[in-house]
CSV table of N, CA and C in Angstrom, one decimal:
chain,number,residue,atom,x,y,z
A,1,LEU,N,2.2,6.2,12.0
A,1,LEU,CA,2.0,5.2,11.3
A,1,LEU,C,2.6,4.0,12.4
A,2,ARG,N,3.7,4.6,13.4
A,2,ARG,CA,4.0,3.6,14.1
A,2,ARG,C,3.0,3.1,15.4
A,3,MET,N,2.1,3.9,15.2
A,3,MET,CA,0.8,3.6,15.8
A,3,MET,C,-0.3,2.8,15.5
A,4,ASN,N,0.1,2.5,14.2
A,4,ASN,CA,-1.3,1.8,13.4
A,4,ASN,C,-2.3,2.6,13.0
A,5,GLU,N,-2.2,3.7,13.3
A,5,GLU,CA,-3.3,4.7,12.9
A,5,GLU,C,-2.9,5.3,11.4
A,6,PHE,N,-3.5,4.2,10.8
A,6,PHE,CA,-3.2,4.4,9.0
A,6,PHE,C,-4.2,5.7,8.8
A,7,SER,N,-5.4,5.5,8.8
A,7,SER,CA,-6.4,6.7,8.8
A,7,SER,C,-6.1,8.0,9.0
A,8,LEU,N,-5.5,8.4,10.0
A,8,LEU,CA,-4.8,9.2,10.4
A,8,LEU,C,-3.7,9.9,9.7
A,9,ALA,N,-2.8,8.9,9.5
A,9,ALA,CA,-1.4,9.3,9.0
A,9,ALA,C,-1.9,9.7,7.3
A,10,LYS,N,-3.1,8.9,7.0
A,10,LYS,CA,-2.8,9.3,5.3
A,10,LYS,C,-3.6,10.6,5.2
A,11,GLN,N,-4.6,10.8,6.4
A,11,GLN,CA,-4.8,12.3,6.5
A,11,GLN,C,-3.7,13.1,6.4
A,12,SER,N,-3.2,13.4,7.8
A,12,SER,CA,-2.2,14.0,7.7
A,12,SER,C,-0.8,14.4,6.7
A,13,CYS,N,-0.8,13.2,5.9
A,13,CYS,CA,-0.1,13.4,4.6
A,13,CYS,C,-0.8,14.0,3.8
A,14,GLU,N,-2.0,14.0,3.4
A,14,GLU,CA,-3.1,14.4,2.2
A,14,GLU,C,-3.1,16.1,2.7
A,15,TRP,N,-3.0,16.6,4.4
A,15,TRP,CA,-3.2,17.6,4.4
A,15,TRP,C,-2.0,18.2,3.8
A,16,ALA,N,-0.7,17.6,4.4
A,16,ALA,CA,0.9,18.3,3.8
A,16,ALA,C,0.5,18.8,2.6
A,17,LEU,N,0.2,17.4,1.7
A,17,LEU,CA,0.5,17.5,0.5
A,17,LEU,C,-0.6,18.4,-0.1
A,18,GLU,N,-0.9,19.1,0.3
A,18,GLU,CA,-2.1,20.3,-0.3
A,18,GLU,C,-0.9,21.6,0.2
A,19,ILE,N,-0.2,21.3,0.8
A,19,ILE,CA,0.4,22.7,1.1
A,19,ILE,C,1.6,22.5,-0.1
A,20,ASP,N,2.2,21.4,0.1
A,20,ASP,CA,3.7,21.0,-0.8
A,20,ASP,C,3.0,19.8,-1.7
A,21,PRO,N,2.6,19.7,-2.8
A,21,PRO,CA,2.3,18.6,-3.7
A,21,PRO,C,3.4,17.6,-4.0
A,22,GLU,N,4.8,18.2,-3.9
A,22,GLU,CA,5.6,17.2,-4.4
A,22,GLU,C,6.7,17.3,-2.8
A,23,ASN,N,6.1,16.9,-1.4
A,23,ASN,CA,6.6,16.4,-0.8
A,23,ASN,C,7.0,15.3,-0.3
A,24,ILE,N,8.4,14.9,-1.0
A,24,ILE,CA,8.6,13.3,-1.3
A,24,ILE,C,8.1,12.5,0.4
A,25,LYS,N,8.7,13.1,1.5
A,25,LYS,CA,8.5,12.4,2.6
A,25,LYS,C,6.8,12.3,3.0
A,26,ALA,N,6.0,13.2,2.3
A,26,ALA,CA,5.0,13.1,2.8
A,26,ALA,C,4.2,12.3,1.7
A,27,ILE,N,4.5,12.0,0.6
A,27,ILE,CA,4.1,10.7,-0.6
A,27,ILE,C,4.7,9.3,0.0
A,28,PHE,N,6.1,9.5,0.4
A,28,PHE,CA,6.1,8.3,1.2
A,28,PHE,C,5.6,7.8,2.3
A,29,ARG,N,5.3,8.5,3.2
A,29,ARG,CA,4.4,8.0,4.2
A,29,ARG,C,2.9,7.6,4.3
A,30,ARG,N,2.2,8.5,3.1
A,30,ARG,CA,1.1,8.2,2.8
A,30,ARG,C,1.0,7.1,1.8
A,31,ALA,N,2.2,6.3,1.0
A,31,ALA,CA,2.2,4.9,0.7
A,31,ALA,C,2.2,4.2,1.5
A,32,LYS,N,2.7,4.5,2.9
A,32,LYS,CA,3.0,3.7,4.0
A,32,LYS,C,1.9,3.4,4.5
A,33,ALA,N,1.0,4.4,4.8
A,33,ALA,CA,-0.1,4.4,5.2
A,33,ALA,C,-1.6,3.5,4.3
A,34,HIS,N,-1.2,3.8,2.8
A,34,HIS,CA,-2.1,3.2,2.1
A,34,HIS,C,-1.8,1.5,2.3
A,35,GLU,N,-0.5,1.0,2.2
A,35,GLU,CA,-0.1,-0.2,2.7
A,35,GLU,C,-0.6,-0.7,4.1
A,36,GLY,N,-0.1,-0.3,5.1
A,36,GLY,CA,-1.1,-0.4,6.2
A,36,GLY,C,-2.7,-0.7,6.3
A,37,LEU,N,-3.4,0.0,5.3
A,37,LEU,CA,-4.8,-0.2,4.9
A,37,LEU,C,-5.2,-1.0,4.1
A,38,ILE,N,-3.9,-1.9,3.7
A,38,ILE,CA,-4.3,-3.1,2.4
A,38,ILE,C,-4.8,-2.5,1.2
A,39,ASP,N,-4.5,-1.0,0.7
A,39,ASP,CA,-4.6,-0.7,-0.6
A,39,ASP,C,-3.4,-0.3,-1.1
A,40,TYR,N,-2.9,-1.9,-1.6
A,40,TYR,CA,-1.6,-1.9,-2.0
A,40,TYR,C,-1.4,-1.0,-3.6
A,41,ASP,N,-2.7,-0.9,-4.1
A,41,ASP,CA,-2.2,-0.1,-5.8
A,41,ASP,C,-2.2,1.4,-5.2
A,42,LEU,N,-3.1,2.4,-4.1
A,42,LEU,CA,-2.6,3.5,-4.0
A,42,LEU,C,-1.2,3.4,-3.6
A,43,ALA,N,-0.5,2.6,-2.4
A,43,ALA,CA,0.7,2.8,-2.4
A,43,ALA,C,1.3,2.8,-3.5
A,44,ALA,N,1.3,1.7,-4.0
A,44,ALA,CA,2.4,1.6,-5.5
A,44,ALA,C,2.4,3.0,-6.2
A,45,LYS,N,0.8,3.6,-6.5
A,45,LYS,CA,1.1,4.8,-6.8
A,45,LYS,C,1.4,5.9,-6.5
A,46,ASP,N,1.5,6.2,-5.0
A,46,ASP,CA,2.6,7.1,-4.2
A,46,ASP,C,3.7,6.7,-4.7
A,47,LEU,N,4.5,5.5,-4.3
A,47,LEU,CA,5.9,5.6,-4.5
A,47,LEU,C,6.2,5.3,-5.6
A,48,LYS,N,5.3,5.3,-6.9
A,48,LYS,CA,5.9,5.4,-8.3
A,48,LYS,C,6.0,7.1,-8.7
A,49,GLU,N,5.1,8.0,-7.9
A,49,GLU,CA,5.5,9.5,-8.0
A,49,GLU,C,6.5,10.0,-7.3
A,50,ALA,N,6.3,9.2,-6.0
A,50,ALA,CA,8.1,9.8,-5.3
A,50,ALA,C,9.3,9.2,-6.1
A,51,ILE,N,9.2,8.2,-6.6
A,51,ILE,CA,10.3,7.8,-7.7
A,51,ILE,C,10.3,8.8,-8.7
A,52,ARG,N,9.5,9.1,-9.3
A,52,ARG,CA,9.3,10.2,-10.4
A,52,ARG,C,10.0,11.4,-9.9
A,53,LEU,N,9.7,12.1,-8.9
A,53,LEU,CA,10.1,13.1,-8.1
A,53,LEU,C,11.3,13.1,-7.8
A,54,GLU,N,12.2,11.6,-7.5
A,54,GLU,CA,13.5,11.3,-6.8
A,54,GLU,C,14.1,10.4,-7.4
A,55,PRO,N,14.3,10.2,-9.0
A,55,PRO,CA,14.5,9.1,-9.6
A,55,PRO,C,15.6,8.6,-9.2
A,56,GLN,N,16.8,9.1,-8.5
A,56,GLN,CA,18.1,8.7,-7.5
A,56,GLN,C,18.0,8.0,-6.5
A,57,ASN,N,16.7,8.2,-6.0
A,57,ASN,CA,16.8,7.7,-4.7
A,57,ASN,C,16.4,6.1,-4.6
A,58,ARG,N,17.4,5.2,-4.5
A,58,ARG,CA,17.5,4.1,-4.3
A,58,ARG,C,16.6,3.3,-3.0
A,59,ASP,N,16.2,4.2,-1.7
A,59,ASP,CA,15.5,3.9,-1.1
A,59,ASP,C,14.0,3.6,-1.7
A,60,LEU,N,13.5,4.7,-2.2
A,60,LEU,CA,12.2,4.5,-3.1
A,60,LEU,C,11.9,3.5,-4.0
A,61,ARG,N,13.3,3.1,-4.6
A,61,ARG,CA,13.1,1.9,-5.5
A,61,ARG,C,13.0,0.9,-5.0
A,62,LYS,N,13.6,0.4,-3.7
A,62,LYS,CA,13.7,-0.6,-2.9
A,62,LYS,C,11.9,-1.3,-2.5
A,63,GLU,N,11.4,0.1,-1.6
A,63,GLU,CA,10.5,0.4,-1.2
A,63,GLU,C,9.4,-0.3,-2.2
A,64,TYR,N,9.9,0.1,-3.2
A,64,TYR,CA,8.0,-0.1,-4.5
A,64,TYR,C,8.3,-1.7,-4.6
A,65,GLU,N,9.7,-1.8,-5.0
A,65,GLU,CA,10.2,-3.5,-5.6
A,65,GLU,C,9.3,-4.2,-4.2
A,66,ASP,N,9.9,-3.9,-3.1
A,66,ASP,CA,9.4,-4.8,-1.6
A,66,ASP,C,7.7,-4.8,-1.5
A,67,LEU,N,7.2,-3.7,-1.8
A,67,LEU,CA,6.0,-3.4,-1.9
A,67,LEU,C,5.0,-4.3,-2.8
A,68,LYS,N,5.6,-4.4,-3.9
A,68,LYS,CA,5.3,-5.5,-4.9
A,68,LYS,C,5.3,-6.9,-4.6
A,69,VAL,N,6.1,-7.5,-3.8
A,69,VAL,CA,6.6,-8.4,-3.1
A,69,VAL,C,5.3,-8.9,-2.4
A,70,ARG,N,5.3,-8.2,-1.3
A,70,ARG,CA,4.4,-7.8,0.0
A,70,ARG,C,2.8,-8.4,-0.9
A,71,ALA,N,2.5,-7.4,-1.6
A,71,ALA,CA,0.9,-7.8,-2.0
A,71,ALA,C,1.2,-8.6,-2.7
A,72,LYS,N,1.8,-9.2,-3.5
A,72,LYS,CA,1.8,-10.6,-4.4
A,72,LYS,C,1.7,-11.5,-3.0
A,73,GLU,N,2.3,-11.3,-2.1
A,73,GLU,CA,1.9,-12.5,-1.4
A,73,GLU,C,0.5,-12.4,-0.5
A,74,ASP,N,0.7,-11.3,-0.1
A,74,ASP,CA,-1.1,-11.3,0.5
A,74,ASP,C,-2.1,-11.8,-0.4
A,75,ALA,N,-1.7,-11.2,-1.8
A,75,ALA,CA,-2.8,-12.1,-2.7
A,75,ALA,C,-2.7,-13.4,-2.6
A,76,LYS,N,-1.6,-14.1,-2.3
A,76,LYS,CA,-1.8,-15.4,-2.7
A,76,LYS,C,-2.3,-16.1,-1.2
A,77,LYS,N,-2.2,-15.3,-0.1
A,77,LYS,CA,-2.8,-15.9,1.0
A,77,LYS,C,-4.2,-15.8,0.9
A,78,GLN,N,-4.9,-14.7,0.3
A,78,GLN,CA,-6.1,-14.5,0.3
A,78,GLN,C,-7.0,-15.5,-0.6
A,79,ARG,N,-6.0,-15.8,-1.8
A,79,ARG,CA,-6.8,-16.7,-2.8
A,79,ARG,C,-6.5,-18.1,-2.0
A,80,GLU,N,-5.9,-18.5,-1.0
A,80,GLU,CA,-5.7,-19.4,-0.2
A,80,GLU,C,-6.6,-19.7,0.6
A,81,LEU,N,-7.0,-18.6,1.2
A,81,LEU,CA,-8.1,-18.4,2.5
A,81,LEU,C,-9.6,-18.8,1.9
A,82,TRP,N,-10.0,-17.8,0.7
A,82,TRP,CA,-11.1,-18.1,0.2
A,82,TRP,C,-11.4,-19.1,-1.1
A,83,GLY,N,-10.0,-19.4,-1.6
A,83,GLY,CA,-10.3,-20.7,-2.2
A,83,GLY,C,-10.5,-21.7,-1.5
A,84,SER,N,-10.1,-22.2,-0.5
A,84,SER,CA,-10.6,-23.0,0.6
A,84,SER,C,-12.0,-22.8,1.1
A,85,ALA,N,-12.3,-21.9,1.1
A,85,ALA,CA,-13.8,-21.8,1.9
A,85,ALA,C,-14.8,-22.2,0.9
A,86,LYS,N,-15.5,-23.1,1.3
A,86,LYS,CA,-16.9,-23.3,0.4
A,86,LYS,C,-18.1,-22.0,0.7
A,87,ILE,N,-17.9,-21.5,0.0
A,87,ILE,CA,-19.1,-20.2,-0.4
A,87,ILE,C,-20.4,-20.9,-0.6
A,88,PHE,N,-20.6,-21.7,-1.6
A,88,PHE,CA,-21.3,-22.5,-2.2
A,88,PHE,C,-21.4,-24.3,-2.1
A,89,ASP,N,-22.4,-24.3,-1.0
A,89,ASP,CA,-22.4,-25.8,-1.1
A,89,ASP,C,-23.2,-26.6,-1.8
A,90,LYS,N,-22.8,-27.2,-2.5
A,90,LYS,CA,-24.0,-28.3,-3.8
A,90,LYS,C,-24.4,-29.1,-3.1
A,91,GLU,N,-24.3,-29.6,-1.8
A,91,GLU,CA,-25.1,-30.5,-1.3
A,91,GLU,C,-26.4,-29.8,-0.7
A,92,ARG,N,-26.0,-28.9,-0.5
A,92,ARG,CA,-27.3,-27.9,0.1
A,92,ARG,C,-28.1,-27.2,-0.6
A,93,GLY,N,-27.6,-27.5,-1.6
A,93,GLY,CA,-28.4,-26.4,-2.9
A,93,GLY,C,-28.4,-25.3,-2.8
A,94,LEU,N,-27.1,-24.9,-2.4
A,94,LEU,CA,-26.5,-23.3,-1.9
A,94,LEU,C,-25.8,-23.0,-3.3
C-alpha cells in the first residue's frame, strides 16, 4: 500500500482472507487498497465487515467515517469536473 501498488495489495489481502476470512488486518488493508483504486463502495463494505468483527475498535469506526467524507468530497470534485465539461455542444449540433 505504501508504494501505491493497490491492485497487488488487494490480491495479497484476498489470498490472506482465503486462509483466514476474519483476518481484521487483511480486511482493513483490502479496504485501503479499494480506496486507493477509487472503489469507495467496496472499501466501505470491507470496513463495515471489520467493524462487525471488532465492534469495539474505534480506529475502524473513525476510518469508516473518514472514508465517507473522502468519498463525498471526491464525488463533488467529479461532479464539478464533469459538470463543467461540455460534452454536447448545441452550437455544433452534437
